[in-house]
Amino acid sequence: MIFFAFLLYFLQLTCHVASAFSDYHEKLVLQPLPQSSLLASFNFRSNASLSSFKKQHFRYFPRSLGQILEHAHTRELHLRFTTGRWDAESWGTRPWGGAKEGGTGVELWAWVEAETEQEAFARWITLNHALSGLFCASLNFIDSTRTSRPVMTFEPTGDHPIESLPNLHLLHGTLPREVVCTENLTPFLKLLPCKGKAGVSSLLDGHKLFDASWQSMSIDVRPLCPYDSSECIVEMEQTIDMVLDIERSKRPRDNPIPRPVPQEELVCDTTKPYSSNDACFPLDVNRGQSWSLSEIFGHYIQGTCLASKADADTTESVCINVPHERHVYISQGSSEHKLPLGHSRCFTLPVSDGFEMVLPQQDLNIQNQLSQPPLYVERSFTGHGQERGGVQALLTNPSFTDAVEFIYLESLPWFMKPYLHTLKTQISGQKVQPNNIIKDMYYRPAVDRRRGTQLEVRMSVPAASTVTLTYDFDKAILRYTEYPPDANRGFDVAPAVIRLIPPPSNSSSPINPVYLRTTSLLLPLPTPDFSMPYNVIILTSTVMALAFGSVFNILTRRFVGADEVEGYDFGKVKERIRGRMRVLWEKVRVRLQGGGGAEVEKKIQ
């Protein structure tokens, strides 16, 4: 809970106050997690005044992205690259309240300014194609069948003029099958002023990032207007969150094979009744485990990025959430500041020298308490067969006092045809089911090969309860040209998006939204036997080749008699053939009589 509150405090501070005064800011927050895991949250923010943005005058804001947004008339952009699954039961609440997280693969939503929906969709396609080339991703495959227009789930986070709100169109697209790799990280780092060569971004390495248990890269572009009515700015915030396994990251790159821990180095829980010399229940190795930045990320931080000596002495770029009793050693030239919360401390970086942080082995009874997620979500397929199936979502509220209200968004492909009358909710363990679980609903049916199904449900889960949301659907039969090369693998269904609705509050300060996302699903569809068309094609091609070759040979070849050819002596040919036949006949006759074959051949010659 302390770490989650610290992240929210940092997000509000940097996004609404400091953004109006500094053009570039970066920060790294480290949080040890159970089971020898470490959460690393990188945050980068670049600002540009609204007037300079429209005039295409850029300093820290990347020109390549700014020109794309201006050409596509995009007023607010949110792009996500995510791999892995967040283990909410072990790791607690998501970083940034899930606001910087996307579904598995690539997720994109933006507010495009246009007068009509057709014009907005045309500019949306232009935006997808341009971002596809910029980030080396398959965003150009987000067409009308993968695009939805959410009504209740997303809200603008920027400050837009009131007169422009009627012309802002929200479009949302997903690519759950996209594989996030180093090709996406490289252009991400090129958007930074220091290109990953200095500052906290120097820790970002593709081998470490994509070896994480879970990682998410996000880009958010929005306009912000300060409260003092000064000039508005365009803010781009880049975030990378990753969960690293400490033991796995500490393995040397030249010898990454894991080996069993020697028996004398095992740390066992002696409180277990079966603890003995032959049985060992290991303790949580994260308690006081030793590690350093160079061991986890491969090297230390290479100085600061775009900071003078005065700024470096006051800017706290690295923070770690550990108890104040935990020993933390840092490089010379850096300063430490312990926050009054009691479980966090921040450090300043030297301007040109490297920054190293070392946590030695230490036994501590005080551990940071992770905050509990407001909602647990699990989604899966039900049923069997190739014709129809069902979807089941388990929504659990862990609170014993307060109900949770949220919006549930499903973006289904067009070949999944849900039956809306089968949509049901049920509270586990109750015989009498309340009828006020679903409060509102928006449904947009699919059109074959033109658009997918969009379902938004506003519902609530009572305290200490589990609600099961189910519905049935039919599976469409595709054309054989619509199947991917690995047709028997199945089709990826985009994760469901959940936005929690905060309870009413009298506070005037903005409340950061909290988002959750389920895992993607793999849908098997009726798949034809693609070996049969292959056999038919081969057999047909063979028959056609034989038939065509024979007919072509007959039509193009000219048959003439041997005596009609000029300069050809047919008599000599006949004498030569007769001589050969005579020799062959003599050989056969001699062999039948037995012996004398050599004199006959000599005589004939």
mmCIF file of N, CA and C in Angstrom, residues 224-273:
data_model
loop_
_atom_site.group_PDB
_atom_site.id
_atom_site.type_symbol
_atom_site.label_atom_id
_atom_site.label_comp_id
_atom_site.label_asym_id
_atom_site.label_seq_id
_atom_site.Cartn_x
_atom_site.Cartn_y
_atom_site.Cartn_z
ATOM 1 N N LEU A 224 -1.662 19.652 -21.624
ATOM 2 C CA LEU A 224 -1.895 20.026 -20.233
ATOM 3 C C LEU A 224 -1.847 21.541 -20.115
ATOM 4 N N CYS A 225 -2.766 22.081 -19.327
ATOM 5 C CA CYS A 225 -2.821 23.509 -19.080
ATOM 6 C C CYS A 225 -2.659 23.739 -17.585
ATOM 7 N N PRO A 226 -1.654 24.492 -17.157
ATOM 8 C CA PRO A 226 -1.447 24.732 -15.726
ATOM 9 C C PRO A 226 -2.617 25.486 -15.106
ATOM 10 N N TYR A 227 -2.693 25.393 -13.775
ATOM 11 C CA TYR A 227 -3.783 26.041 -13.058
ATOM 12 C C TYR A 227 -3.632 27.557 -13.036
ATOM 13 N N ASP A 228 -2.422 28.080 -13.254
ATOM 14 C CA ASP A 228 -2.226 29.519 -13.207
ATOM 15 C C ASP A 228 -2.521 30.205 -14.527
ATOM 16 N N SER A 229 -3.198 29.477 -15.458
ATOM 17 C CA SER A 229 -3.633 30.036 -16.747
ATOM 18 C C SER A 229 -2.460 30.473 -17.612
ATOM 19 N N SER A 230 -1.290 29.877 -17.422
ATOM 20 C CA SER A 230 -0.157 30.160 -18.298
ATOM 21 C C SER A 230 -0.282 29.324 -19.568
ATOM 22 N N GLU A 231 0.768 29.345 -20.385
ATOM 23 C CA GLU A 231 0.681 28.675 -21.678
ATOM 24 C C GLU A 231 0.583 27.160 -21.504
ATOM 25 N N CYS A 232 -0.269 26.562 -22.305
ATOM 26 C CA CYS A 232 -0.446 25.110 -22.260
ATOM 27 C C CYS A 232 0.754 24.424 -22.881
ATOM 28 N N ILE A 233 0.954 23.175 -22.517
ATOM 29 C CA ILE A 233 2.076 22.389 -23.003
ATOM 30 C C ILE A 233 1.550 21.067 -23.570
ATOM 31 N N VAL A 234 2.380 20.417 -24.361
ATOM 32 C CA VAL A 234 2.137 19.064 -24.856
ATOM 33 C C VAL A 234 3.139 18.154 -24.163
ATOM 34 N N GLU A 235 2.640 17.203 -23.408
ATOM 35 C CA GLU A 235 3.487 16.331 -22.591
ATOM 36 C C GLU A 235 3.535 14.933 -23.193
ATOM 37 N N MET A 236 4.731 14.405 -23.308
ATOM 38 C CA MET A 236 4.921 13.008 -23.699
ATOM 39 C C MET A 236 5.568 12.278 -22.534
ATOM 40 N N GLU A 237 4.904 11.261 -22.050
ATOM 41 C CA GLU A 237 5.389 10.477 -20.917
ATOM 42 C C GLU A 237 5.661 9.052 -21.385
ATOM 43 N N GLN A 238 6.888 8.626 -21.216
ATOM 44 C CA GLN A 238 7.303 7.265 -21.559
ATOM 45 C C GLN A 238 7.569 6.488 -20.273
ATOM 46 N N THR A 239 7.052 5.294 -20.216
ATOM 47 C CA THR A 239 7.174 4.474 -19.013
ATOM 48 C C THR A 239 7.543 3.055 -19.407
ATOM 49 N N ILE A 240 8.460 2.477 -18.659
ATOM 50 C CA ILE A 240 8.816 1.064 -18.799
ATOM 51 C C ILE A 240 8.754 0.437 -17.411
ATOM 52 N N ASP A 241 7.932 -0.571 -17.260
ATOM 53 C CA ASP A 241 7.806 -1.323 -16.011
ATOM 54 C C ASP A 241 8.181 -2.770 -16.287
ATOM 55 N N MET A 242 9.000 -3.335 -15.414
ATOM 56 C CA MET A 242 9.418 -4.725 -15.595
ATOM 57 C C MET A 242 9.564 -5.396 -14.235
ATOM 58 N N VAL A 243 9.278 -6.684 -14.205
ATOM 59 C CA VAL A 243 9.471 -7.494 -13.005
ATOM 60 C C VAL A 243 10.585 -8.485 -13.316
ATOM 61 N N LEU A 244 11.713 -8.307 -12.653
ATOM 62 C CA LEU A 244 12.891 -9.124 -12.895
ATOM 63 C C LEU A 244 13.048 -10.155 -11.785
ATOM 64 N N ASP A 245 13.544 -11.316 -12.151
ATOM 65 C CA ASP A 245 13.927 -12.325 -11.177
ATOM 66 C C ASP A 245 15.369 -12.053 -10.764
ATOM 67 N N ILE A 246 15.586 -11.776 -9.480
ATOM 68 C CA ILE A 246 16.912 -11.361 -9.019
ATOM 69 C C ILE A 246 17.950 -12.457 -9.257
ATOM 70 N N GLU A 247 17.616 -13.685 -8.884
ATOM 71 C CA GLU A 247 18.585 -14.776 -9.052
ATOM 72 C C GLU A 247 18.897 -15.013 -10.525
ATOM 73 N N ARG A 248 17.880 -14.925 -11.367
ATOM 74 C CA ARG A 248 18.102 -15.146 -12.792
ATOM 75 C C ARG A 248 18.927 -14.010 -13.396
ATOM 76 N N SER A 249 18.675 -12.764 -12.965
ATOM 77 C CA SER A 249 19.406 -11.631 -13.516
ATOM 78 C C SER A 249 20.856 -11.606 -13.070
ATOM 79 N N LYS A 250 21.153 -12.176 -11.930
ATOM 80 C CA LYS A 250 22.525 -12.165 -11.423
ATOM 81 C C LYS A 250 23.408 -13.211 -12.078
ATOM 82 N N ARG A 251 22.839 -14.099 -12.843
ATOM 83 C CA ARG A 251 23.670 -15.092 -13.525
ATOM 84 C C ARG A 251 24.531 -14.406 -14.574
ATOM 85 N N PRO A 252 25.775 -14.785 -14.688
ATOM 86 C CA PRO A 252 26.625 -14.173 -15.724
ATOM 87 C C PRO A 252 26.151 -14.551 -17.114
ATOM 88 N N ARG A 253 26.313 -13.624 -18.037
ATOM 89 C CA ARG A 253 25.817 -13.854 -19.390
ATOM 90 C C ARG A 253 26.583 -14.962 -20.096
ATOM 91 N N ASP A 254 27.877 -15.129 -19.750
ATOM 92 C CA ASP A 254 28.652 -16.171 -20.404
ATOM 93 C C ASP A 254 28.421 -17.548 -19.789
ATOM 94 N N ASN A 255 27.695 -17.618 -18.669
ATOM 95 C CA ASN A 255 27.411 -18.903 -18.038
ATOM 96 C C ASN A 255 26.021 -18.840 -17.402
ATOM 97 N N PRO A 256 24.961 -18.791 -18.247
ATOM 98 C CA PRO A 256 23.611 -18.575 -17.718
ATOM 99 C C PRO A 256 22.910 -19.838 -17.234
ATOM 100 N N ILE A 257 23.559 -20.987 -17.278
ATOM 101 C CA ILE A 257 22.879 -22.237 -16.911
ATOM 102 C C ILE A 257 22.716 -22.292 -15.393
ATOM 103 N N PRO A 258 21.495 -22.474 -14.883
ATOM 104 C CA PRO A 258 21.318 -22.549 -13.415
ATOM 105 C C PRO A 258 21.847 -23.858 -12.865
ATOM 106 N N ARG A 259 22.370 -23.792 -11.667
ATOM 107 C CA ARG A 259 22.911 -24.966 -10.997
ATOM 108 C C ARG A 259 22.334 -25.070 -9.598
ATOM 109 N N PRO A 260 22.178 -26.274 -9.077
ATOM 110 C CA PRO A 260 21.603 -26.424 -7.724
ATOM 111 C C PRO A 260 22.461 -25.749 -6.666
ATOM 112 N N VAL A 261 21.787 -25.207 -5.675
ATOM 113 C CA VAL A 261 22.486 -24.555 -4.571
ATOM 114 C C VAL A 261 23.090 -25.634 -3.677
ATOM 115 N N PRO A 262 24.327 -25.480 -3.270
ATOM 116 C CA PRO A 262 24.911 -26.484 -2.353
ATOM 117 C C PRO A 262 24.102 -26.588 -1.063
ATOM 118 N N GLN A 263 24.148 -27.756 -0.474
ATOM 119 C CA GLN A 263 23.345 -28.012 0.720
ATOM 120 C C GLN A 263 23.718 -27.089 1.870
ATOM 121 N N GLU A 264 24.980 -26.767 2.002
ATOM 122 C CA GLU A 264 25.375 -25.901 3.112
ATOM 123 C C GLU A 264 24.929 -24.457 2.910
ATOM 124 N N GLU A 265 24.519 -24.068 1.676
ATOM 125 C CA GLU A 265 24.059 -22.706 1.423
ATOM 126 C C GLU A 265 22.545 -22.581 1.439
ATOM 127 N N LEU A 266 21.819 -23.657 1.621
ATOM 128 C CA LEU A 266 20.364 -23.591 1.681
ATOM 129 C C LEU A 266 19.909 -22.932 2.974
ATOM 130 N N VAL A 267 18.926 -22.056 2.853
ATOM 131 C CA VAL A 267 18.325 -21.391 4.014
ATOM 132 C C VAL A 267 16.949 -22.014 4.210
ATOM 133 N N CYS A 268 16.793 -22.799 5.259
ATOM 134 C CA CYS A 268 15.566 -23.565 5.475
ATOM 135 C C CYS A 268 14.727 -22.937 6.576
ATOM 136 N N ASP A 269 13.451 -23.197 6.488
ATOM 137 C CA ASP A 269 12.514 -22.756 7.514
ATOM 138 C C ASP A 269 12.423 -23.857 8.566
ATOM 139 N N THR A 270 13.086 -23.637 9.678
ATOM 140 C CA THR A 270 13.135 -24.663 10.719
ATOM 141 C C THR A 270 11.845 -24.755 11.529
ATOM 142 N N THR A 271 10.920 -23.853 11.307
ATOM 143 C CA THR A 271 9.651 -23.923 12.055
ATOM 144 C C THR A 271 8.727 -24.997 11.512
ATOM 145 N N LYS A 272 9.014 -25.530 10.343
ATOM 146 C CA LYS A 272 8.166 -26.567 9.775
ATOM 147 C C LYS A 272 8.362 -27.863 10.554
ATOM 148 N N PRO A 273 7.283 -28.639 10.767
ATOM 149 C CA PRO A 273 7.414 -29.880 11.559
ATOM 150 C C PRO A 273 8.239 -30.947 10.873
#
